[in-house]
PDB file of C-alpha atoms in Angstrom:
ATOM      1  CA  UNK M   1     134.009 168.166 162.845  1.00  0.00           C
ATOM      2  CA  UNK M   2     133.887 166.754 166.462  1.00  0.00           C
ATOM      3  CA  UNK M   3     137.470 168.250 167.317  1.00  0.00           C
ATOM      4  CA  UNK M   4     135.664 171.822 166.297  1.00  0.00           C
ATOM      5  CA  UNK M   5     133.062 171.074 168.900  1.00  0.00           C
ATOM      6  CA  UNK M   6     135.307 170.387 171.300  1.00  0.00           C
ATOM      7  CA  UNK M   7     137.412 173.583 170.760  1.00  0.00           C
ATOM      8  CA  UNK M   8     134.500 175.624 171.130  1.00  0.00           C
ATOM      9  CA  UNK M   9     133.058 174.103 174.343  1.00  0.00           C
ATOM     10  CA  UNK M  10     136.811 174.791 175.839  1.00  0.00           C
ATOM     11  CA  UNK M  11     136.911 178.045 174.821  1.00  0.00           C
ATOM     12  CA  UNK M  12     133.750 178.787 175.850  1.00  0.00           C
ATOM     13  CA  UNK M  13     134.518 177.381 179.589  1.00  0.00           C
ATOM     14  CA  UNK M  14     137.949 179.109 178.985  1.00  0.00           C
ATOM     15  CA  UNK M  15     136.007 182.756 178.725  1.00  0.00           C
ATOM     16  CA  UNK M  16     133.102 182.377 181.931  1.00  0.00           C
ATOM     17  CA  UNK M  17     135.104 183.427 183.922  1.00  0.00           C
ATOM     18  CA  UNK M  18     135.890 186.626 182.059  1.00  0.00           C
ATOM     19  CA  UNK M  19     132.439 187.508 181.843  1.00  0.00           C
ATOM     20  CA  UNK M  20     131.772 186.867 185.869  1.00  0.00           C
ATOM     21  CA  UNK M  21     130.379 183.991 185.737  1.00  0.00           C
ATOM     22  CA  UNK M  22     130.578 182.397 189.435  1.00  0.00           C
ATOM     23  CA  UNK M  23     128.912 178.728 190.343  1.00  0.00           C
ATOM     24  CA  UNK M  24     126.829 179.882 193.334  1.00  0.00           C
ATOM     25  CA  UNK M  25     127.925 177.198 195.281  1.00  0.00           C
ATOM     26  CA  UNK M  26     131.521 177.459 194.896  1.00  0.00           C
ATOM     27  CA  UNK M  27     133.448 178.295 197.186  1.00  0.00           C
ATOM     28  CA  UNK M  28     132.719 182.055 198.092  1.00  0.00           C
ATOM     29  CA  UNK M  29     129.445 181.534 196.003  1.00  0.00           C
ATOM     30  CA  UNK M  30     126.512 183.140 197.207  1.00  0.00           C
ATOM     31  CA  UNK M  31     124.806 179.838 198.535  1.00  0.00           C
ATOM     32  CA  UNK M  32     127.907 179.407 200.893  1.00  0.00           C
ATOM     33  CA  UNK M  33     127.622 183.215 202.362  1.00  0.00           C
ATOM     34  CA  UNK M  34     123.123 182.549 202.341  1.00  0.00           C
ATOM     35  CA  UNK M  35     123.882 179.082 204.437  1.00  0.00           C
ATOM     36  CA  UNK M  36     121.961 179.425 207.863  1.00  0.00           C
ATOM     37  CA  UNK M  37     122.139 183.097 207.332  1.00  0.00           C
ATOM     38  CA  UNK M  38     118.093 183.855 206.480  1.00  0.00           C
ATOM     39  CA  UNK M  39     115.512 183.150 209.576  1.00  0.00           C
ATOM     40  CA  UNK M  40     111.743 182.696 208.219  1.00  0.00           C
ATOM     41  CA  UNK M  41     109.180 184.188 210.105  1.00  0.00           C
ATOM     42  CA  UNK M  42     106.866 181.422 211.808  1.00  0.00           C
ATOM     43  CA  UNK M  43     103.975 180.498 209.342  1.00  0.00           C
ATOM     44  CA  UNK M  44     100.453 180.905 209.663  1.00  0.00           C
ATOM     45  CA  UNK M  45      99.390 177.497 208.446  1.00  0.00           C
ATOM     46  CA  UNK M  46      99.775 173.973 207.021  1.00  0.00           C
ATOM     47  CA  UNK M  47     101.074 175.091 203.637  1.00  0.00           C
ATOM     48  CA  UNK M  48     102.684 177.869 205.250  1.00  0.00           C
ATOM     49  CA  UNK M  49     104.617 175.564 207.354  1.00  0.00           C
ATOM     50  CA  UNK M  50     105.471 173.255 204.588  1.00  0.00           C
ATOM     51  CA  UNK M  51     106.980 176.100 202.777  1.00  0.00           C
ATOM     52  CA  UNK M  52     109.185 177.369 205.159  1.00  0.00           C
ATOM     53  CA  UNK M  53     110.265 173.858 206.386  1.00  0.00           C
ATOM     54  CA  UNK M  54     111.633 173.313 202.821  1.00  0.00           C
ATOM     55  CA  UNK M  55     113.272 176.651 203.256  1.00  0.00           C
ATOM     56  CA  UNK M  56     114.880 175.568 206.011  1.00  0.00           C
ATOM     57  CA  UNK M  57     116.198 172.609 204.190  1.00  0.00           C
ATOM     58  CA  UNK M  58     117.677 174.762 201.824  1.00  0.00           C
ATOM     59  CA  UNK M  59     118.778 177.531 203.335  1.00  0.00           C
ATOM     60  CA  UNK M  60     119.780 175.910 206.567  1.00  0.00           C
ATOM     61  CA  UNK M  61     118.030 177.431 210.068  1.00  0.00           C
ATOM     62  CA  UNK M  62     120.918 179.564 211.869  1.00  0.00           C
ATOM     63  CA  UNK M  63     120.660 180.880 215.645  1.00  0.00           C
ATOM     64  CA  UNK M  64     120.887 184.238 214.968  1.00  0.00           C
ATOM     65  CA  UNK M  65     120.052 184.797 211.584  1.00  0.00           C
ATOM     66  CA  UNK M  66     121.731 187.655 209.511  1.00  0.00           C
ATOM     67  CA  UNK M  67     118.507 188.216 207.611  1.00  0.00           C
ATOM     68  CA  UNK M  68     114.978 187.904 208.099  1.00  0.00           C
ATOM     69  CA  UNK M  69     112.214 186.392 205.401  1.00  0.00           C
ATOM     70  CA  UNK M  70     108.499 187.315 205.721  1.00  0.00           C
ATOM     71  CA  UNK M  71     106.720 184.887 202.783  1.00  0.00           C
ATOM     72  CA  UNK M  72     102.995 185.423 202.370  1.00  0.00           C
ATOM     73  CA  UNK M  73     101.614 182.190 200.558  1.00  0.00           C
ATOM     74  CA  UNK M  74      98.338 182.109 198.091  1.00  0.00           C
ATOM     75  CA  UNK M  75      97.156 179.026 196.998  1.00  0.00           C
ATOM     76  CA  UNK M  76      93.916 178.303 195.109  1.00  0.00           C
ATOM     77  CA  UNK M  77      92.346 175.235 193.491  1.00  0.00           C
ATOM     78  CA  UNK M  78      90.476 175.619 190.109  1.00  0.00           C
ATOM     79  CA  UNK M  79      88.485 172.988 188.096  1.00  0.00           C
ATOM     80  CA  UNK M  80      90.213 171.397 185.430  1.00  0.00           C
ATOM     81  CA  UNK M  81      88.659 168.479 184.078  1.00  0.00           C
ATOM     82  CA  UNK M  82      84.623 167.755 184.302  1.00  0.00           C
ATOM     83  CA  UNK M  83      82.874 164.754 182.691  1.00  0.00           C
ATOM     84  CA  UNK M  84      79.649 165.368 180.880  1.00  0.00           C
ATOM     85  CA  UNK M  85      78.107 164.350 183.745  1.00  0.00           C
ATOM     86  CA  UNK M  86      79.220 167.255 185.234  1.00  0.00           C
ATOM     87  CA  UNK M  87      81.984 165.748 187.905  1.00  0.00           C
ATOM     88  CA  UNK M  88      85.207 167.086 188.260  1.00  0.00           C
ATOM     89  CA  UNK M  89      87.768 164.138 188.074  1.00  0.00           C
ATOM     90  CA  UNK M  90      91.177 167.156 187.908  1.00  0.00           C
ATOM     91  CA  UNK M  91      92.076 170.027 189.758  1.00  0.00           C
ATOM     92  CA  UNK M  92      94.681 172.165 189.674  1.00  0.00           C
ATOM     93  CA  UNK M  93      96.663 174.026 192.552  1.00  0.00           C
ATOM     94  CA  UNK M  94      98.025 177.212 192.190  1.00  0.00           C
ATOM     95  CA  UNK M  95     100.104 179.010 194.169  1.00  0.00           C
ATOM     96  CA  UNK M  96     102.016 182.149 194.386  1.00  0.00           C
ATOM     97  CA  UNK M  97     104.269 182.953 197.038  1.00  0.00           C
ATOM     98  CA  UNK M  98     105.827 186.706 197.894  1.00  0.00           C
ATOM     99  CA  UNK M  99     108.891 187.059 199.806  1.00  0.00           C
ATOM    100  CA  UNK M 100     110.689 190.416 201.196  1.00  0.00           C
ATOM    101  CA  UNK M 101     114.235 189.665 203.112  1.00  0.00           C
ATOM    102  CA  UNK M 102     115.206 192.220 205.261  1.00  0.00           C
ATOM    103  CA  UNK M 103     118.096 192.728 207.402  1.00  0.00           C
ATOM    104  CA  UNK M 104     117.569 191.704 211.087  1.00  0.00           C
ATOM    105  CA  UNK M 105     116.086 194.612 213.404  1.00  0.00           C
ATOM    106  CA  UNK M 106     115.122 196.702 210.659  1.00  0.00           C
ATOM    107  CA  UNK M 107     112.376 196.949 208.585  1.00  0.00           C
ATOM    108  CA  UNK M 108     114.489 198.437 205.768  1.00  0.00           C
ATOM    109  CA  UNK M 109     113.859 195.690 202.753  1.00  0.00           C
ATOM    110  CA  UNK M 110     116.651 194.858 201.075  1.00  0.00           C
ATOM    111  CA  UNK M 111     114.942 192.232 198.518  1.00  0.00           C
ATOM    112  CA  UNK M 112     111.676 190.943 197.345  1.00  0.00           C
ATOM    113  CA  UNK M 113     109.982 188.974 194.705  1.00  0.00           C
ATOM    114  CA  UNK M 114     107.071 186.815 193.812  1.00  0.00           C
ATOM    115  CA  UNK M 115     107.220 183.354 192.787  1.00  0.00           C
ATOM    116  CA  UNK M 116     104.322 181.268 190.899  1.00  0.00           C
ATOM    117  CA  UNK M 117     103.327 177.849 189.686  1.00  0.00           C
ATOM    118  CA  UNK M 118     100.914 175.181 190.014  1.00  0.00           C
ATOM    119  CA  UNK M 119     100.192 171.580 190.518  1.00  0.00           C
ATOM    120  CA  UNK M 120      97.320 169.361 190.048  1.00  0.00           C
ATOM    121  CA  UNK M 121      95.622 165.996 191.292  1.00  0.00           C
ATOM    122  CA  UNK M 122      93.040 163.786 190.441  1.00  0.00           C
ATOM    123  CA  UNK M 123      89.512 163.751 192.226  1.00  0.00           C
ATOM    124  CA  UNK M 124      87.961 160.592 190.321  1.00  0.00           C
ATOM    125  CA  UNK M 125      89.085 158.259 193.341  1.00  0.00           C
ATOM    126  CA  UNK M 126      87.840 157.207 196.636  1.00  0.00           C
ATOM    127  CA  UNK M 127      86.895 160.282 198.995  1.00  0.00           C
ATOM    128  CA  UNK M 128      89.700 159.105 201.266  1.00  0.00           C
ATOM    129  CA  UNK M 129      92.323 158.604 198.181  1.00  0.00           C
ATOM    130  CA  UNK M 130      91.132 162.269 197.131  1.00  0.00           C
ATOM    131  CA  UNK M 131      91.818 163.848 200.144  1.00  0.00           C
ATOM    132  CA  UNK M 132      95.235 162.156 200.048  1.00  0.00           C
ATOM    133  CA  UNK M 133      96.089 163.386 196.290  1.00  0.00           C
ATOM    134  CA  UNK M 134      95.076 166.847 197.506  1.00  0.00           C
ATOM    135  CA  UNK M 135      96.941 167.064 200.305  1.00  0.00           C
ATOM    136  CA  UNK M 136     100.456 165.840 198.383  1.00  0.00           C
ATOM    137  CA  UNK M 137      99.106 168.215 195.646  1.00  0.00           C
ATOM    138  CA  UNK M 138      99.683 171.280 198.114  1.00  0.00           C
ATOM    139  CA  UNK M 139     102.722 169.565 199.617  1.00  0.00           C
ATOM    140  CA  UNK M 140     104.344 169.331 196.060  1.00  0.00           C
ATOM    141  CA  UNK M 141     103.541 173.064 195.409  1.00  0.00           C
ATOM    142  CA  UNK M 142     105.316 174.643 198.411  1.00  0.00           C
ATOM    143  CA  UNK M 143     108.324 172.492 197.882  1.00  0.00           C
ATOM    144  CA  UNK M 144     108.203 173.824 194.273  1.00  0.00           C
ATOM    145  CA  UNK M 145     107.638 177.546 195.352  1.00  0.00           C
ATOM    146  CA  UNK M 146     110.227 177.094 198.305  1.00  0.00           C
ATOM    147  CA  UNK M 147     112.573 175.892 195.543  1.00  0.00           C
ATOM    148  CA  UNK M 148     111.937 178.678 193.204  1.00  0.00           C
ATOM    149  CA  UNK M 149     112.742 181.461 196.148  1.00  0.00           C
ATOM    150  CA  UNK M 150     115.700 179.857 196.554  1.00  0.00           C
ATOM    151  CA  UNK M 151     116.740 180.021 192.998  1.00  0.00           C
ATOM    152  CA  UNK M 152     116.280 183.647 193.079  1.00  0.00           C
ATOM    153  CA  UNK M 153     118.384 184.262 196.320  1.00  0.00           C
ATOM    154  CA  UNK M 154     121.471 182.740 195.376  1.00  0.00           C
ATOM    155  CA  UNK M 155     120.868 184.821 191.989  1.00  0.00           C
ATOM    156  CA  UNK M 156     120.155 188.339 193.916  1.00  0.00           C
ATOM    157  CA  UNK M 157     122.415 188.269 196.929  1.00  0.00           C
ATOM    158  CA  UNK M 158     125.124 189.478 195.213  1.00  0.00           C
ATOM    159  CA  UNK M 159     123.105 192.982 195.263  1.00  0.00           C
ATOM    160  CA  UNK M 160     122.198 192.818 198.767  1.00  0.00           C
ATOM    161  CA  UNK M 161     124.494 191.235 200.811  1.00  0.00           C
TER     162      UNK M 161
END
């Protein structure tokens, strides 16, 4: 039985390539040919700047950039947990971050999408060790949405590069 398994996971890896399959960051994957290739327009804010910084990381900051990103961030905090004493000890943060990439000195947009998720933190400390758990709360959040608009590059530039 475990020599059938094994077949079939090598045959399996045998056929990806016959259906396309490409790591994106093999060598001529699309991560390589995205690398310090995208420049991110200069944010607006704290959050704003978070994201984009973690963009950076990722998609490395080039000189003269190939492509331009314009990212409009949304983030809002809801209630999620109140006591009976009515005090709100969670909160969530959500977020939602659009992206167009167009080619540099054109307006022409060659790709856009919208990315969402959220993140909570607790409010039942100290008003010092809340303000902390928020903060890290919207820190965690870009790094997440930054992380999902990568994701989604390396999947789409294929079609616009």
């Amino acid at each position: 039985m475990s020599s059938f398994d094994r077949r079939s996971v090598f045959l399996g890896l045998i056929a990806l390539p016959a259906c396309g399959f490409e790591p994106v960051h093999g060598t001529g994957g699309a991560a390589q040919g995205l690398y310090s290739q995208i420049g991110i327009e200069a944010p607006n804010d704290a959050n704003s700047y978070n994201l984009r910084k973690q963009l950076e990381d990722r998609l490395g900051r080039g000189d003269a950039p190939e492509f331009i990103m314009a990212v409009s961030l949304d983030l809002k905090t809801e209630s999620l947990a109140i006591t009976s004493e009515q005090s709100i000890n969670r909160l969530n943060v959500i977020g939602t971050a659009r992206y167009q990439i167009r080619r540099s000195g054109t307006e022409t947009v060659l790709d856009q999408g919208k990315v969402s998720n959220f993140t909570g933190y607790s409010a039942s400390g100290s008003t010092v060790a809340t303000s902390s758990a928020r903060d890290d709360a919207f820190e965690r959040l870009t790094v997440t949405l930054a992380d999902q608009i990568v994701s989604r590059l390396y999947a789409t530039a294929g079609s616009w590069r």
